[in-house]
mmCIF file of C-alpha atoms and ligand atoms in Angstrom:
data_model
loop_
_atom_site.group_PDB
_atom_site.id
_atom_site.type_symbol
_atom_site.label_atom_id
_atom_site.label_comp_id
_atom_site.label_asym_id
_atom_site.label_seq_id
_atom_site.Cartn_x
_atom_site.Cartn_y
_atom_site.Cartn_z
ATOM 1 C CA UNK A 1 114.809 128.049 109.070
ATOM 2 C CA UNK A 2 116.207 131.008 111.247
ATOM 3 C CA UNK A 3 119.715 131.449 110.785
ATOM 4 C CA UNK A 4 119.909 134.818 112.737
ATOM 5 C CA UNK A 5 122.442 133.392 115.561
ATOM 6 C CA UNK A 6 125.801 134.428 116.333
ATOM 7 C CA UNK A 7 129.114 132.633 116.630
ATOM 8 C CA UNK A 8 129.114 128.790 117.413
ATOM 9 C CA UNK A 9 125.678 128.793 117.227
ATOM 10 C CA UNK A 10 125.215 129.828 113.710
ATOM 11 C CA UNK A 11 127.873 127.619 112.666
ATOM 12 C CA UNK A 12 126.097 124.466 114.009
ATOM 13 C CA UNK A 13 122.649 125.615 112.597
ATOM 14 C CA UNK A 14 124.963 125.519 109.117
ATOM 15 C CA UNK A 15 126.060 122.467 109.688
ATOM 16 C CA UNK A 16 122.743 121.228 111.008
ATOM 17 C CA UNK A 17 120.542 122.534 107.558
ATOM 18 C CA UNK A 18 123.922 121.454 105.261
ATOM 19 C CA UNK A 19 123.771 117.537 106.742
ATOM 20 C CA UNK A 20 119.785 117.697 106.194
ATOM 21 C CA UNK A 21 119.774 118.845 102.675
ATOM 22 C CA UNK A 22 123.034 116.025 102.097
ATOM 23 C CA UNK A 23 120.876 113.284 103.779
ATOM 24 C CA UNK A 24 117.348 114.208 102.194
ATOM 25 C CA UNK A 25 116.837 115.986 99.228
ATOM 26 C CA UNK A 26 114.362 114.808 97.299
ATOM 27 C CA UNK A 27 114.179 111.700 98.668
ATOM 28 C CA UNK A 28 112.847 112.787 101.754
ATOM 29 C CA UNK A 29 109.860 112.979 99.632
ATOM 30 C CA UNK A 30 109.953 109.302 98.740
ATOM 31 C CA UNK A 31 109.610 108.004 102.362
ATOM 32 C CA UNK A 32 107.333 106.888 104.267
ATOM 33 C CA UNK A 33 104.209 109.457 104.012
ATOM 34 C CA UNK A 34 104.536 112.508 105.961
ATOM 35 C CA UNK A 35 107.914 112.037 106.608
ATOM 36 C CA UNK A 36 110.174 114.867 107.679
ATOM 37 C CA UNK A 37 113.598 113.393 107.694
ATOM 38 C CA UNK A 38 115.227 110.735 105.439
ATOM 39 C CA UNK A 39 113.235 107.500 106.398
ATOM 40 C CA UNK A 40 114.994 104.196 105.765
ATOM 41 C CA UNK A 41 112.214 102.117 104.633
ATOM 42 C CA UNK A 42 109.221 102.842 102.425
ATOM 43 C CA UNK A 43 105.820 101.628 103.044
ATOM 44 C CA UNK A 44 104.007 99.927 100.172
ATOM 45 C CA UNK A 45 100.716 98.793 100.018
ATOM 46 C CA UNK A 46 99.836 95.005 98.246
ATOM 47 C CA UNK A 47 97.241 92.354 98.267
ATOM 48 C CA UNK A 48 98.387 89.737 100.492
ATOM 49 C CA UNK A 49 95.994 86.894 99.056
ATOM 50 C CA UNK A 50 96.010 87.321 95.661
ATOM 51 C CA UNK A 51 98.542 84.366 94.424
ATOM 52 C CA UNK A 52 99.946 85.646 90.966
ATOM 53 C CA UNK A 53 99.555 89.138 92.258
ATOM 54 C CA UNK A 54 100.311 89.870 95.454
ATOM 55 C CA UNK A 55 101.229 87.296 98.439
ATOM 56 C CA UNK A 56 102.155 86.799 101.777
ATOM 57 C CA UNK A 57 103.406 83.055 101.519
ATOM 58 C CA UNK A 58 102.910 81.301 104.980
ATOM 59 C CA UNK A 59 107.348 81.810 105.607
ATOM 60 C CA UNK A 60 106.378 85.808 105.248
ATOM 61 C CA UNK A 61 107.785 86.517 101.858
ATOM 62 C CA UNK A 62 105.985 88.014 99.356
ATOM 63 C CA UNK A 63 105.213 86.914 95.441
ATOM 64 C CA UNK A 64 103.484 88.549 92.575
ATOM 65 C CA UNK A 65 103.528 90.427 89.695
ATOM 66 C CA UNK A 66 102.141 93.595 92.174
ATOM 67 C CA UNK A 67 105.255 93.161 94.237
ATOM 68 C CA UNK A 68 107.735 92.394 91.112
ATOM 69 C CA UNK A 69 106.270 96.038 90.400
ATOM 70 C CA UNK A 70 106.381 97.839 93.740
ATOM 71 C CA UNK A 71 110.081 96.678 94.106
ATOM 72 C CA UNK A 72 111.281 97.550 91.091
ATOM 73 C CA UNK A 73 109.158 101.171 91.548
ATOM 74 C CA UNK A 74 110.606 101.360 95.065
ATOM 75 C CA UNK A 75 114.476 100.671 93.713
ATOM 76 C CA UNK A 76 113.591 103.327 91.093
ATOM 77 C CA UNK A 77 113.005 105.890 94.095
ATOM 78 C CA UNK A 78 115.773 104.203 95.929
ATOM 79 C CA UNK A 79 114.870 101.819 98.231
ATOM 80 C CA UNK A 80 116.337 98.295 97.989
ATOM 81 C CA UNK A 81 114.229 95.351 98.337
ATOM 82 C CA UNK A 82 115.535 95.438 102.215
ATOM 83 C CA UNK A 83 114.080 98.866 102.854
ATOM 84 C CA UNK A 84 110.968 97.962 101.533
ATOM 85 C CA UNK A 85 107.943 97.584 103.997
ATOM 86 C CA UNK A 86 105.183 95.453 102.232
ATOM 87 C CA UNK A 87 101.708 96.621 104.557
ATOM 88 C CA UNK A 88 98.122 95.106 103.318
ATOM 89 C CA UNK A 89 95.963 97.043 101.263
ATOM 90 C CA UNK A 90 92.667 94.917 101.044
ATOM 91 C CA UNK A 91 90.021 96.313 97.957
ATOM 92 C CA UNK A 92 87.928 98.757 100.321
ATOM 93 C CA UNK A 93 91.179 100.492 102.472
ATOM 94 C CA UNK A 94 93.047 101.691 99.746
ATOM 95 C CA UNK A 95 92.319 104.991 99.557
ATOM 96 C CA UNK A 96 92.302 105.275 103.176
ATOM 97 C CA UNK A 97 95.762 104.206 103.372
ATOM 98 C CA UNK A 98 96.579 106.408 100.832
ATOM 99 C CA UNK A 99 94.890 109.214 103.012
ATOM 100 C CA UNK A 100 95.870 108.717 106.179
ATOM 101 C CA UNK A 101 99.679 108.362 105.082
ATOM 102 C CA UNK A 102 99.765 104.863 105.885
ATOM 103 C CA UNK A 103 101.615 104.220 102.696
ATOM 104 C CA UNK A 104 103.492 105.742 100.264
ATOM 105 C CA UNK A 105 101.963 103.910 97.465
ATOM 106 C CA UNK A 106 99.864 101.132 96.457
ATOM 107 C CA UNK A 107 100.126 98.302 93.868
ATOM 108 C CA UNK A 108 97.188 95.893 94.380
ATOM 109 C CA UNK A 109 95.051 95.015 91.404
ATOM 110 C CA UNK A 110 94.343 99.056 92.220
ATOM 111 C CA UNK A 111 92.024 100.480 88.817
ATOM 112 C CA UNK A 112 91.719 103.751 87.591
ATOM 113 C CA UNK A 113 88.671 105.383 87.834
ATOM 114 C CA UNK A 114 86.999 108.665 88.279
ATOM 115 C CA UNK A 115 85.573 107.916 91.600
ATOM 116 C CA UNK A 116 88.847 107.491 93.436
ATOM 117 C CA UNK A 117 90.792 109.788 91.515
ATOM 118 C CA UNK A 118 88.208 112.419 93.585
ATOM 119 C CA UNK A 119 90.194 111.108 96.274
ATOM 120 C CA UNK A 120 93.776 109.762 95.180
ATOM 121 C CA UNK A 121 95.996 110.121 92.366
ATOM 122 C CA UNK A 122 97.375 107.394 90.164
ATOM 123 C CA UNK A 123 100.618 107.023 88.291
ATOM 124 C CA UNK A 124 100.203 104.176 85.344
ATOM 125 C CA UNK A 125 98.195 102.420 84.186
ATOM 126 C CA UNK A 126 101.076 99.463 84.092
ATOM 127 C CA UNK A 127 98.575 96.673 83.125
ATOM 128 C CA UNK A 128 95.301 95.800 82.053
ATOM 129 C CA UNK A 129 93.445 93.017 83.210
ATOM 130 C CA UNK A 130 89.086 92.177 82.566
ATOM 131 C CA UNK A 131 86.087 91.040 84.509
ATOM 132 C CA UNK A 132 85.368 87.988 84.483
ATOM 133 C CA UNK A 133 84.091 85.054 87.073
ATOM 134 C CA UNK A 134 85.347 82.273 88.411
ATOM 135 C CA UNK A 135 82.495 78.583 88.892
ATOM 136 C CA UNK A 136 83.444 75.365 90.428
ATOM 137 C CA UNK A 137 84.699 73.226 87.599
ATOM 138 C CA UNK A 138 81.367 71.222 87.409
ATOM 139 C CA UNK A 139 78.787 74.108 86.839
ATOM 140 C CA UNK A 140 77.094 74.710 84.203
ATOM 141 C CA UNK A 141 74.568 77.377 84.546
ATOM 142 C CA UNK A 142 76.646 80.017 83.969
ATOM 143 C CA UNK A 143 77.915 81.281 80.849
ATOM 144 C CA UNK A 144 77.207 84.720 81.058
ATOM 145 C CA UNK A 145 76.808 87.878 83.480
ATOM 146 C CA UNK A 146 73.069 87.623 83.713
ATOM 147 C CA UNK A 147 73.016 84.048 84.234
ATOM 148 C CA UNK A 148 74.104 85.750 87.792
ATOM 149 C CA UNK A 149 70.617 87.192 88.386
ATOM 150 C CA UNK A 150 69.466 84.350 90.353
ATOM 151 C CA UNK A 151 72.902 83.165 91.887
ATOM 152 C CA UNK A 152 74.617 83.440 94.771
ATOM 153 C CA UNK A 153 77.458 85.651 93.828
ATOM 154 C CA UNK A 154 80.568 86.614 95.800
ATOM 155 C CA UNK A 155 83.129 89.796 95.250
ATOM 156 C CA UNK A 156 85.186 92.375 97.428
ATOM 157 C CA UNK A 157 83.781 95.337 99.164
ATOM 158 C CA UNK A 158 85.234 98.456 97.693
ATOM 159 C CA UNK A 159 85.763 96.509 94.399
ATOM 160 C CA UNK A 160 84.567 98.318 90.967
ATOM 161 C CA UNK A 161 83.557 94.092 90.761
ATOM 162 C CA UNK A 162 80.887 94.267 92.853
ATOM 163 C CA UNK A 163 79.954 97.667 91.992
ATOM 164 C CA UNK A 164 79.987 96.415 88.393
ATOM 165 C CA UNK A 165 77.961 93.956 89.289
ATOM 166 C CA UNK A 166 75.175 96.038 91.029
ATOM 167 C CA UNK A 167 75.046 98.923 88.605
ATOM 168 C CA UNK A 168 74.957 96.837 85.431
ATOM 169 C CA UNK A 169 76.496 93.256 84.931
ATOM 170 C CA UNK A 170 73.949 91.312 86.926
ATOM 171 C CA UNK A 171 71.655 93.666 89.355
ATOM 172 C CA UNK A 172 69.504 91.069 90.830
ATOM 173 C CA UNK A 173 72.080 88.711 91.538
ATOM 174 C CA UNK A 174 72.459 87.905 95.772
ATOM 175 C CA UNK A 175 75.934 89.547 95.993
ATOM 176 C CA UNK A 176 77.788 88.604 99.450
ATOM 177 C CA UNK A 177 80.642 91.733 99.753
ATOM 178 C CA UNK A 178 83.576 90.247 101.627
ATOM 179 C CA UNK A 179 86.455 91.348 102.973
ATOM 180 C CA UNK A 180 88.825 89.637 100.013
ATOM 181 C CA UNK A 181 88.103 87.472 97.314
ATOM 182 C CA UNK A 182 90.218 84.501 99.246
ATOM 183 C CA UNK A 183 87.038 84.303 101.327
ATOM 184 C CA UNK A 184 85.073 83.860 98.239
ATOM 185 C CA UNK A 185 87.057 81.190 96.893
ATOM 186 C CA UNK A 186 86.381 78.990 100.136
ATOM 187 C CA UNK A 187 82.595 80.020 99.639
ATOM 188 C CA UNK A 188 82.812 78.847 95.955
ATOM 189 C CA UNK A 189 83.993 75.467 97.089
ATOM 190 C CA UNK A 190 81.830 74.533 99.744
ATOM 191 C CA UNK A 191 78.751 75.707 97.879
ATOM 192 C CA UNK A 192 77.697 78.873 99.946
ATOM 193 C CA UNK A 193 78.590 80.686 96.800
ATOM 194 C CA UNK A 194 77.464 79.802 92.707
ATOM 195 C CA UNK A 195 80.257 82.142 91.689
ATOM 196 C CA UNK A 196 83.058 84.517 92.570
ATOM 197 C CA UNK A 197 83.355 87.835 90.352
ATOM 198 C CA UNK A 198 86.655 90.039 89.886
ATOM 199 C CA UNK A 199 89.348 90.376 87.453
ATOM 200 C CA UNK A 200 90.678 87.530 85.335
ATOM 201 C CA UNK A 201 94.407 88.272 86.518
ATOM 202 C CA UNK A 202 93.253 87.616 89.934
ATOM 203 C CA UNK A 203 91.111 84.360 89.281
ATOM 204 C CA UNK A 204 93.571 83.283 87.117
ATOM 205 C CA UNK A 205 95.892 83.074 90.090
ATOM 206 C CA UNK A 206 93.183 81.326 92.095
ATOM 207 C CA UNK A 207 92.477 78.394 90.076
ATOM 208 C CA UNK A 208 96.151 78.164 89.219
ATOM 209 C CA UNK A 209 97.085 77.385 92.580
ATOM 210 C CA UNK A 210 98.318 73.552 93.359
ATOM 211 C CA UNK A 211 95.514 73.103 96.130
ATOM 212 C CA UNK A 212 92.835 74.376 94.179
ATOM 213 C CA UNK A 213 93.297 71.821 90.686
ATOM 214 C CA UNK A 214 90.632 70.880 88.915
ATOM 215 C CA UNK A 215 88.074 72.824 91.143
ATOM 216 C CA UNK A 216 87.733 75.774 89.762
ATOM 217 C CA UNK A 217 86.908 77.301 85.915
ATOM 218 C CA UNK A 218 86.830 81.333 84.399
ATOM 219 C CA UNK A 219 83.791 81.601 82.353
ATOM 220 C CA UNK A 220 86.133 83.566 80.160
ATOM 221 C CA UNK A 221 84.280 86.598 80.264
ATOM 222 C CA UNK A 222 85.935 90.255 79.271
ATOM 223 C CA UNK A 223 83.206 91.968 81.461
ATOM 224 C CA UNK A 224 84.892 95.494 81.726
ATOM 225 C CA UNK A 225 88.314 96.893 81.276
ATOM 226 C CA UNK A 226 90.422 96.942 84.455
ATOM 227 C CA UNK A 227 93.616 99.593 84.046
ATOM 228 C CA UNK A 228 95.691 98.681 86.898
ATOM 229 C CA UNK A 229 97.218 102.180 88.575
ATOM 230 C CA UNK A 230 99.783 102.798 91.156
ATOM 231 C CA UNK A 231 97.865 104.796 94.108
ATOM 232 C CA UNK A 232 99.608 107.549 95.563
ATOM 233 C CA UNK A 233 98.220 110.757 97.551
ATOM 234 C CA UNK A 234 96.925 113.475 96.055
ATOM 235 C CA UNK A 235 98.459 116.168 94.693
ATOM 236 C CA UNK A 236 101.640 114.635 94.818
ATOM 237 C CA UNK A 237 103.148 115.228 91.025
ATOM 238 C CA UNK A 238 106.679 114.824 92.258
ATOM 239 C CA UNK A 239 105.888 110.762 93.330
ATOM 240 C CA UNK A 240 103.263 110.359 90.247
ATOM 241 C CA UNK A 241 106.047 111.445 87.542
ATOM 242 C CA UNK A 242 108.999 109.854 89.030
ATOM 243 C CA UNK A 243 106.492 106.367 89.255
ATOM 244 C CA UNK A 244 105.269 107.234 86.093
ATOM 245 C CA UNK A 245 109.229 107.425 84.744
ATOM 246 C CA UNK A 246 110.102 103.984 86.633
ATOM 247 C CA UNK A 247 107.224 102.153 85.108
ATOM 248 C CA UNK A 248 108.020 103.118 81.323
ATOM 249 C CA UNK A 249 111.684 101.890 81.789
ATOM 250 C CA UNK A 250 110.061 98.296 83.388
ATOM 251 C CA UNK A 251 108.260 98.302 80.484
ATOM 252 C CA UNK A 252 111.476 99.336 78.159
ATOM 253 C CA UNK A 253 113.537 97.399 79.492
ATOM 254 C CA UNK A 254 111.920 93.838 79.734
ATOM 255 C CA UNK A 255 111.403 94.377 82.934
ATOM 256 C CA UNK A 256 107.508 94.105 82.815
ATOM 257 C CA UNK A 257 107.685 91.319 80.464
ATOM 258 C CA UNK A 258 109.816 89.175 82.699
ATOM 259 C CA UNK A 259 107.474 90.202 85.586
ATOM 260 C CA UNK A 260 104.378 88.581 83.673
ATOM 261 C CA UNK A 261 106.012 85.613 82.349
ATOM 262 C CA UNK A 262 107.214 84.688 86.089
ATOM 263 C CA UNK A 263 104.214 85.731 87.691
ATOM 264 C CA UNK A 264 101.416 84.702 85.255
ATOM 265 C CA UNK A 265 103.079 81.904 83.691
ATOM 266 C CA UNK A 266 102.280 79.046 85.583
ATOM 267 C CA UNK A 267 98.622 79.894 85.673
ATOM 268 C CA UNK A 268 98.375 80.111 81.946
ATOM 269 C CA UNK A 269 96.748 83.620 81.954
ATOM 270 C CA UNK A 270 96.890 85.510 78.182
ATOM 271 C CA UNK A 271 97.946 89.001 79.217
ATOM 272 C CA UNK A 272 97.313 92.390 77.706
ATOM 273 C CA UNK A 273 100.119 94.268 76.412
ATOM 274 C CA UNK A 274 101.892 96.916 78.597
ATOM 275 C CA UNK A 275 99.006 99.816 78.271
ATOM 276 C CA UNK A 276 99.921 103.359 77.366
ATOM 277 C CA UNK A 277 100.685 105.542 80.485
ATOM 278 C CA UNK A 278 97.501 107.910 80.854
ATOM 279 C CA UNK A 279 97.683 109.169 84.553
ATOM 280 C CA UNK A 280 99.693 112.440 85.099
ATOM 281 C CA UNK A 281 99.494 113.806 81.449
HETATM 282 N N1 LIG B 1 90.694 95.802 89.958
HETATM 283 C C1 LIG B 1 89.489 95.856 90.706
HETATM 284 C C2 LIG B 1 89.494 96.983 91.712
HETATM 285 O O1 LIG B 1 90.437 97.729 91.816
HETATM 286 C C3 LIG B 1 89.188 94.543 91.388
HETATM 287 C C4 LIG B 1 90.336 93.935 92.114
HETATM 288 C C5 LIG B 1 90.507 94.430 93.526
HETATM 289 O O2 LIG B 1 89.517 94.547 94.271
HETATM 290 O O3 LIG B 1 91.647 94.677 93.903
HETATM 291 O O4 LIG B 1 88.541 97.186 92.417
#
């Protein structure tokens, strides 16, 4: 800033850069993505049709252990739950959003992997979930990932499910990429689909829910290791350590724990221990 005024004038440009640096400070940072003043809200990314995970319930509220996290991440920067704007983040947009500054960070069944690290940093991982599928409750041709090979298979575009699935689990299987796995699920049940691929956490959640009873099995597969990471932009090691901080004291502090009990509970899901932070190191 040019402070080379005179008089009144260089008193108010004082003032001016004295009140900016109160207000913002580092949490200028914090706010929504190329922000230049203090922003009131943050923008967070989350699955909104994951139940168990993340949830936009038909009153507009939203459930899951991804939002438990992303509010309890967001308090840690200093946002209260009010200031919090939840904005969808289906499987293939996320690093888009990260991109384009559309968020600030994500928290939606988001793993870690080489490929999008080329294009957006993590902080985590804060939980590890596996691959697994998800058959009406009456099949029983499928017990395994190559049983697949001649099924009608559904998953999520932009998934590392479906790209599992391609590269190795099952590459002859006739894999329908949708836009989120909730479409799958309907496919499942009226027979377009033999079976619906993704992580256990998330299928879990599926067959858990009150509408879907009985329908639905897991095979109970632990087809790859999913390490669930908190997306941010690139580059930015101020964000990535102070997420990285905030999700070591939710794990510390039973946070995390209470998170997966409320979350995860009711759908009778065995969960992985808190993993090790990795990202940022
Ligand atoms: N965890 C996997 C992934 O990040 C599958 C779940 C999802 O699509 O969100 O691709």
């Amino acid at each position: 800033m040019k402070l080379i005024k005179t008089g009144a004038a260089a008193t108010l440009a004082l003032t001016l850069a004295l009140t900016a640096t109160a207000c913002g400070g580092d949490k200028d940072k914090d706010s929504k993505a190329g922000s230049g003043g203090k922003k009131d809200k943050i923008v967070v990314g989350i699955k909104f049709d994951q139940p168990g995970l993340g949830l936009k319930t038909p009153d507009g509220k939203f459930t899951g252990f991804d939002v438990d996290v992303a509010t309890y991440v967001a308090k840690e920067l200093g946002y209260e739950a009010s200031q919090i704007e939840f904005k969808q983040a289906v499987s293939a947009e996320r690093e888009n959003l990260i991109k384009n500054g559309d968020v600030e960070f994500i928290v939606a069944s988001y793993s870690i992997n080489d490929k999008r690290k080329a294009q957006v940093d993590f902080a985590g991982p804060y939980f590890l979930a596996h691959q697994d599928l998800l058959v009406r409750a009456d099949e029983s041709g499928i017990a395994k990932a190559e049983d697949l090979n001649d099924k009608k298979l559904c998953s999520v575009t932009g998934s590392t499910s479906a790209q599992n699935v391609k590269e190795k689990l099952a590459p002859k299987a006739d894999l329908k990429q949708a836009g989120g796995y909730s479409e799958c699920l309907s496919g499942l049940e009226n027979k377009t689909f033999d079976a619906l691929t993704t992580d256990n956490s998330i299928l879990a959640g599926y067959a858990a829910q009150e509408k879907n009873q009985g329908k639905f099995k897991l095979v109970g597969l632990s087809l790859s290791n999913e390490n669930y990471g908190i997306g941010l932009k690139k580059g930015n090691k101020e964000l990535q350590t102070k997420i990285n901080a905030a999700v070591k004291k939710m794990v510390s502090d039973g946070s995390w724990e209470k998170f997966v009990k409320a979350n995860f509970g009711p759908a009778n899901y065995k969960n992985e221990p808190a993993p090790q932070i990795t990202e940022g190191s």
